[in-house]
mmCIF file with all atom_site columns, C-alpha atoms in Angstrom:
data_model
loop_
_atom_site.group_PDB
_atom_site.id
_atom_site.type_symbol
_atom_site.label_atom_id
_atom_site.label_alt_id
_atom_site.label_comp_id
_atom_site.label_asym_id
_atom_site.label_entity_id
_atom_site.label_seq_id
_atom_site.pdbx_PDB_ins_code
_atom_site.Cartn_x
_atom_site.Cartn_y
_atom_site.Cartn_z
_atom_site.occupancy
_atom_site.B_iso_or_equiv
_atom_site.pdbx_formal_charge
_atom_site.auth_seq_id
_atom_site.auth_comp_id
_atom_site.auth_asym_id
_atom_site.auth_atom_id
_atom_site.pdbx_PDB_model_num
ATOM 1   C CA . UNK A 1 1   ? 16.587  -54.867 14.172  1.00 44.00 ? 1   UNK A CA 1
ATOM 2   C CA . UNK A 1 2   ? 13.189  -53.581 13.008  1.00 43.00 ? 2   UNK A CA 1
ATOM 3   C CA . UNK A 1 3   ? 10.010  -55.561 13.441  1.00 43.00 ? 3   UNK A CA 1
ATOM 4   C CA . UNK A 1 4   ? 8.378   -56.945 10.332  1.00 52.00 ? 4   UNK A CA 1
ATOM 5   C CA . UNK A 1 5   ? 5.338   -54.958 9.280   1.00 74.00 ? 5   UNK A CA 1
ATOM 6   C CA . UNK A 1 6   ? 1.988   -56.515 10.115  1.00 85.00 ? 6   UNK A CA 1
ATOM 7   C CA . UNK A 1 7   ? -0.379  -57.902 7.555   1.00 95.00 ? 7   UNK A CA 1
ATOM 8   C CA . UNK A 1 8   ? -2.475  -55.681 5.299   1.00 96.00 ? 8   UNK A CA 1
ATOM 9   C CA . UNK A 1 9   ? -5.862  -55.524 7.001   1.00 97.00 ? 9   UNK A CA 1
ATOM 10  C CA . UNK A 1 10  ? -9.017  -55.685 4.902   1.00 98.00 ? 10  UNK A CA 1
ATOM 11  C CA . UNK A 1 11  ? -12.762 -55.175 5.414   1.00 98.00 ? 11  UNK A CA 1
ATOM 12  C CA . UNK A 1 12  ? -15.081 -56.767 2.847   1.00 98.00 ? 12  UNK A CA 1
ATOM 13  C CA . UNK A 1 13  ? -18.644 -55.529 2.299   1.00 98.00 ? 13  UNK A CA 1
ATOM 14  C CA . UNK A 1 14  ? -20.994 -57.319 -0.071  1.00 97.00 ? 14  UNK A CA 1
ATOM 15  C CA . UNK A 1 15  ? -24.628 -58.272 0.394   1.00 96.00 ? 15  UNK A CA 1
ATOM 16  C CA . UNK A 1 16  ? -24.070 -61.658 -1.259  1.00 95.00 ? 16  UNK A CA 1
ATOM 17  C CA . UNK A 1 17  ? -22.788 -64.131 1.318   1.00 96.00 ? 17  UNK A CA 1
ATOM 18  C CA . UNK A 1 18  ? -21.043 -66.315 -1.277  1.00 96.00 ? 18  UNK A CA 1
ATOM 19  C CA . UNK A 1 19  ? -19.125 -63.331 -2.642  1.00 95.00 ? 19  UNK A CA 1
ATOM 20  C CA . UNK A 1 20  ? -18.079 -62.170 0.853   1.00 96.00 ? 20  UNK A CA 1
ATOM 21  C CA . UNK A 1 21  ? -16.926 -65.619 1.884   1.00 97.00 ? 21  UNK A CA 1
ATOM 22  C CA . UNK A 1 22  ? -15.126 -66.279 -1.404  1.00 97.00 ? 22  UNK A CA 1
ATOM 23  C CA . UNK A 1 23  ? -13.252 -62.986 -1.228  1.00 97.00 ? 23  UNK A CA 1
ATOM 24  C CA . UNK A 1 24  ? -12.333 -63.639 2.392   1.00 98.00 ? 24  UNK A CA 1
ATOM 25  C CA . UNK A 1 25  ? -10.976 -67.097 1.540   1.00 97.00 ? 25  UNK A CA 1
ATOM 26  C CA . UNK A 1 26  ? -8.915  -65.726 -1.348  1.00 97.00 ? 26  UNK A CA 1
ATOM 27  C CA . UNK A 1 27  ? -7.430  -62.903 0.715   1.00 98.00 ? 27  UNK A CA 1
ATOM 28  C CA . UNK A 1 28  ? -6.851  -64.960 3.879   1.00 97.00 ? 28  UNK A CA 1
ATOM 29  C CA . UNK A 1 29  ? -4.847  -67.471 1.806   1.00 97.00 ? 29  UNK A CA 1
ATOM 30  C CA . UNK A 1 30  ? -2.229  -64.759 1.262   1.00 97.00 ? 30  UNK A CA 1
ATOM 31  C CA . UNK A 1 31  ? 0.440   -64.564 3.999   1.00 96.00 ? 31  UNK A CA 1
ATOM 32  C CA . UNK A 1 32  ? 0.440   -60.746 3.991   1.00 97.00 ? 32  UNK A CA 1
ATOM 33  C CA . UNK A 1 33  ? -3.338  -60.158 4.038   1.00 98.00 ? 33  UNK A CA 1
ATOM 34  C CA . UNK A 1 34  ? -5.804  -60.387 6.935   1.00 98.00 ? 34  UNK A CA 1
ATOM 35  C CA . UNK A 1 35  ? -9.572  -59.964 6.660   1.00 98.00 ? 35  UNK A CA 1
ATOM 36  C CA . UNK A 1 36  ? -10.550 -58.238 9.908   1.00 98.00 ? 36  UNK A CA 1
ATOM 37  C CA . UNK A 1 37  ? -14.292 -57.956 9.210   1.00 98.00 ? 37  UNK A CA 1
ATOM 38  C CA . UNK A 1 38  ? -16.985 -58.695 6.683   1.00 98.00 ? 38  UNK A CA 1
ATOM 39  C CA . UNK A 1 39  ? -20.305 -56.909 6.273   1.00 97.00 ? 39  UNK A CA 1
ATOM 40  C CA . UNK A 1 40  ? -23.548 -57.598 4.431   1.00 96.00 ? 40  UNK A CA 1
ATOM 41  C CA . UNK A 1 41  ? -24.686 -53.974 4.420   1.00 96.00 ? 41  UNK A CA 1
ATOM 42  C CA . UNK A 1 42  ? -23.399 -50.426 4.386   1.00 96.00 ? 42  UNK A CA 1
ATOM 43  C CA . UNK A 1 43  ? -24.155 -49.570 8.006   1.00 96.00 ? 43  UNK A CA 1
ATOM 44  C CA . UNK A 1 44  ? -22.115 -52.541 9.260   1.00 97.00 ? 44  UNK A CA 1
ATOM 45  C CA . UNK A 1 45  ? -19.325 -51.777 6.800   1.00 97.00 ? 45  UNK A CA 1
ATOM 46  C CA . UNK A 1 46  ? -19.119 -48.160 7.959   1.00 97.00 ? 46  UNK A CA 1
ATOM 47  C CA . UNK A 1 47  ? -18.923 -49.247 11.611  1.00 97.00 ? 47  UNK A CA 1
ATOM 48  C CA . UNK A 1 48  ? -16.210 -51.799 10.824  1.00 97.00 ? 48  UNK A CA 1
ATOM 49  C CA . UNK A 1 49  ? -14.139 -49.296 8.840   1.00 97.00 ? 49  UNK A CA 1
ATOM 50  C CA . UNK A 1 50  ? -14.544 -46.573 11.458  1.00 96.00 ? 50  UNK A CA 1
ATOM 51  C CA . UNK A 1 51  ? -13.719 -48.806 14.430  1.00 96.00 ? 51  UNK A CA 1
ATOM 52  C CA . UNK A 1 52  ? -11.053 -51.076 12.925  1.00 96.00 ? 52  UNK A CA 1
ATOM 53  C CA . UNK A 1 53  ? -9.419  -48.639 10.468  1.00 95.00 ? 53  UNK A CA 1
ATOM 54  C CA . UNK A 1 54  ? -8.398  -51.343 7.986   1.00 96.00 ? 54  UNK A CA 1
ATOM 55  C CA . UNK A 1 55  ? -5.712  -50.628 5.455   1.00 95.00 ? 55  UNK A CA 1
ATOM 56  C CA . UNK A 1 56  ? -8.088  -51.489 2.600   1.00 97.00 ? 56  UNK A CA 1
ATOM 57  C CA . UNK A 1 57  ? -11.870 -51.774 2.271   1.00 97.00 ? 57  UNK A CA 1
ATOM 58  C CA . UNK A 1 58  ? -13.528 -53.706 -0.545  1.00 98.00 ? 58  UNK A CA 1
ATOM 59  C CA . UNK A 1 59  ? -17.030 -52.252 -0.875  1.00 97.00 ? 59  UNK A CA 1
ATOM 60  C CA . UNK A 1 60  ? -19.792 -53.520 -3.142  1.00 95.00 ? 60  UNK A CA 1
ATOM 61  C CA . UNK A 1 61  ? -21.117 -50.578 -5.152  1.00 93.00 ? 61  UNK A CA 1
ATOM 62  C CA . UNK A 1 62  ? -24.734 -51.767 -4.936  1.00 89.00 ? 62  UNK A CA 1
ATOM 63  C CA . UNK A 1 63  ? -26.225 -53.242 -1.779  1.00 90.00 ? 63  UNK A CA 1
ATOM 64  C CA . UNK A 1 64  ? -29.756 -52.947 -0.414  1.00 86.00 ? 64  UNK A CA 1
ATOM 65  C CA . UNK A 1 65  ? -30.185 -49.988 1.919   1.00 88.00 ? 65  UNK A CA 1
ATOM 66  C CA . UNK A 1 66  ? -26.890 -48.199 2.421   1.00 93.00 ? 66  UNK A CA 1
ATOM 67  C CA . UNK A 1 67  ? -24.570 -49.188 -0.419  1.00 92.00 ? 67  UNK A CA 1
ATOM 68  C CA . UNK A 1 68  ? -20.826 -49.041 -0.922  1.00 93.00 ? 68  UNK A CA 1
ATOM 69  C CA . UNK A 1 69  ? -20.906 -45.577 -2.470  1.00 93.00 ? 69  UNK A CA 1
ATOM 70  C CA . UNK A 1 70  ? -22.705 -44.307 0.643   1.00 95.00 ? 70  UNK A CA 1
ATOM 71  C CA . UNK A 1 71  ? -20.042 -45.925 2.854   1.00 96.00 ? 71  UNK A CA 1
ATOM 72  C CA . UNK A 1 72  ? -17.282 -44.343 0.778   1.00 96.00 ? 72  UNK A CA 1
ATOM 73  C CA . UNK A 1 73  ? -18.898 -40.901 0.980   1.00 95.00 ? 73  UNK A CA 1
ATOM 74  C CA . UNK A 1 74  ? -19.407 -41.283 4.748   1.00 96.00 ? 74  UNK A CA 1
ATOM 75  C CA . UNK A 1 75  ? -15.778 -42.305 5.263   1.00 96.00 ? 75  UNK A CA 1
ATOM 76  C CA . UNK A 1 76  ? -14.573 -39.433 3.083   1.00 94.00 ? 76  UNK A CA 1
ATOM 77  C CA . UNK A 1 77  ? -16.782 -37.005 5.005   1.00 93.00 ? 77  UNK A CA 1
ATOM 78  C CA . UNK A 1 78  ? -15.084 -38.125 8.220   1.00 94.00 ? 78  UNK A CA 1
ATOM 79  C CA . UNK A 1 79  ? -11.627 -37.672 6.704   1.00 92.00 ? 79  UNK A CA 1
ATOM 80  C CA . UNK A 1 80  ? -10.932 -41.410 6.780   1.00 94.00 ? 80  UNK A CA 1
ATOM 81  C CA . UNK A 1 81  ? -10.157 -41.941 3.086   1.00 93.00 ? 81  UNK A CA 1
ATOM 82  C CA . UNK A 1 82  ? -6.766  -41.205 1.611   1.00 82.00 ? 82  UNK A CA 1
ATOM 83  C CA . UNK A 1 83  ? -3.083  -41.484 2.427   1.00 78.00 ? 83  UNK A CA 1
ATOM 84  C CA . UNK A 1 84  ? -1.639  -41.476 5.884   1.00 76.00 ? 84  UNK A CA 1
ATOM 85  C CA . UNK A 1 85  ? -2.015  -43.353 9.161   1.00 76.00 ? 85  UNK A CA 1
ATOM 86  C CA . UNK A 1 86  ? -5.566  -44.350 10.031  1.00 77.00 ? 86  UNK A CA 1
ATOM 87  C CA . UNK A 1 87  ? -6.888  -43.719 6.533   1.00 89.00 ? 87  UNK A CA 1
ATOM 88  C CA . UNK A 1 88  ? -8.689  -46.417 4.576   1.00 95.00 ? 88  UNK A CA 1
ATOM 89  C CA . UNK A 1 89  ? -7.902  -47.176 0.945   1.00 96.00 ? 89  UNK A CA 1
ATOM 90  C CA . UNK A 1 90  ? -11.177 -48.055 -0.766  1.00 96.00 ? 90  UNK A CA 1
ATOM 91  C CA . UNK A 1 91  ? -11.657 -50.355 -3.720  1.00 96.00 ? 91  UNK A CA 1
ATOM 92  C CA . UNK A 1 92  ? -15.198 -50.576 -5.022  1.00 95.00 ? 92  UNK A CA 1
ATOM 93  C CA . UNK A 1 93  ? -16.590 -53.884 -6.292  1.00 94.00 ? 93  UNK A CA 1
ATOM 94  C CA . UNK A 1 94  ? -19.212 -54.183 -8.999  1.00 91.00 ? 94  UNK A CA 1
ATOM 95  C CA . UNK A 1 95  ? -20.777 -56.743 -11.287 1.00 88.00 ? 95  UNK A CA 1
ATOM 96  C CA . UNK A 1 96  ? -21.391 -54.192 -14.018 1.00 80.00 ? 96  UNK A CA 1
ATOM 97  C CA . UNK A 1 97  ? -18.850 -51.926 -15.695 1.00 72.00 ? 97  UNK A CA 1
ATOM 98  C CA . UNK A 1 98  ? -20.629 -48.565 -15.447 1.00 70.00 ? 98  UNK A CA 1
ATOM 99  C CA . UNK A 1 99  ? -18.682 -45.330 -15.943 1.00 75.00 ? 99  UNK A CA 1
ATOM 100 C CA . UNK A 1 100 ? -21.025 -43.581 -13.494 1.00 74.00 ? 100 UNK A CA 1
ATOM 101 C CA . UNK A 1 101 ? -19.888 -45.819 -10.628 1.00 74.00 ? 101 UNK A CA 1
ATOM 102 C CA . UNK A 1 102 ? -16.279 -45.130 -11.468 1.00 82.00 ? 102 UNK A CA 1
ATOM 103 C CA . UNK A 1 103 ? -16.800 -41.370 -11.580 1.00 84.00 ? 103 UNK A CA 1
ATOM 104 C CA . UNK A 1 104 ? -18.718 -41.328 -8.280  1.00 82.00 ? 104 UNK A CA 1
ATOM 105 C CA . UNK A 1 105 ? -16.203 -43.584 -6.563  1.00 87.00 ? 105 UNK A CA 1
ATOM 106 C CA . UNK A 1 106 ? -13.126 -41.684 -7.717  1.00 86.00 ? 106 UNK A CA 1
ATOM 107 C CA . UNK A 1 107 ? -14.755 -38.354 -6.814  1.00 87.00 ? 107 UNK A CA 1
ATOM 108 C CA . UNK A 1 108 ? -15.013 -39.577 -3.209  1.00 86.00 ? 108 UNK A CA 1
ATOM 109 C CA . UNK A 1 109 ? -11.449 -40.904 -3.070  1.00 90.00 ? 109 UNK A CA 1
ATOM 110 C CA . UNK A 1 110 ? -11.720 -44.567 -4.052  1.00 93.00 ? 110 UNK A CA 1
ATOM 111 C CA . UNK A 1 111 ? -8.533  -46.090 -5.446  1.00 92.00 ? 111 UNK A CA 1
ATOM 112 C CA . UNK A 1 112 ? -10.490 -47.912 -8.110  1.00 90.00 ? 112 UNK A CA 1
ATOM 113 C CA . UNK A 1 113 ? -13.534 -49.873 -9.191  1.00 92.00 ? 113 UNK A CA 1
ATOM 114 C CA . UNK A 1 114 ? -13.011 -53.593 -9.704  1.00 93.00 ? 114 UNK A CA 1
ATOM 115 C CA . UNK A 1 115 ? -15.255 -56.030 -11.512 1.00 91.00 ? 115 UNK A CA 1
ATOM 116 C CA . UNK A 1 116 ? -16.227 -59.023 -9.382  1.00 91.00 ? 116 UNK A CA 1
ATOM 117 C CA . UNK A 1 117 ? -15.210 -61.237 -12.314 1.00 92.00 ? 117 UNK A CA 1
ATOM 118 C CA . UNK A 1 118 ? -11.595 -60.082 -11.976 1.00 92.00 ? 118 UNK A CA 1
ATOM 119 C CA . UNK A 1 119 ? -9.134  -63.008 -11.666 1.00 96.00 ? 119 UNK A CA 1
ATOM 120 C CA . UNK A 1 120 ? -8.228  -63.579 -8.032  1.00 95.00 ? 120 UNK A CA 1
ATOM 121 C CA . UNK A 1 121 ? -4.542  -62.872 -8.641  1.00 96.00 ? 121 UNK A CA 1
ATOM 122 C CA . UNK A 1 122 ? -5.431  -59.418 -9.940  1.00 97.00 ? 122 UNK A CA 1
ATOM 123 C CA . UNK A 1 123 ? -7.725  -58.778 -6.982  1.00 96.00 ? 123 UNK A CA 1
ATOM 124 C CA . UNK A 1 124 ? -4.896  -59.599 -4.587  1.00 97.00 ? 124 UNK A CA 1
ATOM 125 C CA . UNK A 1 125 ? -2.527  -57.355 -6.574  1.00 97.00 ? 125 UNK A CA 1
ATOM 126 C CA . UNK A 1 126 ? -5.045  -54.487 -6.445  1.00 96.00 ? 126 UNK A CA 1
ATOM 127 C CA . UNK A 1 127 ? -5.408  -54.815 -2.657  1.00 97.00 ? 127 UNK A CA 1
ATOM 128 C CA . UNK A 1 128 ? -1.632  -54.716 -2.269  1.00 96.00 ? 128 UNK A CA 1
ATOM 129 C CA . UNK A 1 129 ? -1.358  -51.744 -4.632  1.00 94.00 ? 129 UNK A CA 1
ATOM 130 C CA . UNK A 1 130 ? -4.042  -49.838 -2.723  1.00 93.00 ? 130 UNK A CA 1
ATOM 131 C CA . UNK A 1 131 ? -2.162  -50.483 0.510   1.00 92.00 ? 131 UNK A CA 1
ATOM 132 C CA . UNK A 1 132 ? 1.018   -49.175 -1.092  1.00 86.00 ? 132 UNK A CA 1
ATOM 133 C CA . UNK A 1 133 ? -0.834  -46.049 -2.195  1.00 71.00 ? 133 UNK A CA 1
ATOM 134 C CA . UNK A 1 134 ? -1.745  -45.408 1.451   1.00 61.00 ? 134 UNK A CA 1
ATOM 135 C CA . UNK A 1 135 ? 1.907   -44.694 2.132   1.00 58.00 ? 135 UNK A CA 1
ATOM 136 C CA . UNK A 1 136 ? 2.693   -42.894 -1.116  1.00 55.00 ? 136 UNK A CA 1
ATOM 137 C CA . UNK A 1 137 ? -0.279  -40.542 -1.109  1.00 51.00 ? 137 UNK A CA 1
#
């Protein structure tokens, strides 16, 4: 008999407290998702992703100081983005639909760029899909 796989672990980084807490509540309500850390800035997000190695990181594109694109580039530079054990699947979050963010994010290995206005069911589906991509490559 094989053990059931653990929950999909998630780190959330957004400088807006309400957004962080709302996303955490939405994800924690799912039986297969676990928010293991939240961060209000890029430095904290990078530490959380490096130390905890979540399955998925939701990173706000724009934050004061070190933003989500910086975190993504730092993770990619350390070989921590992509398929395989210990790698983080990154989904970028943004309020504005800018092609530049998408190009920068995808160039550094993000699985996608999601609008913060996305319905919660779609957000949950995207987190699950990113986790699945971790194993498919």
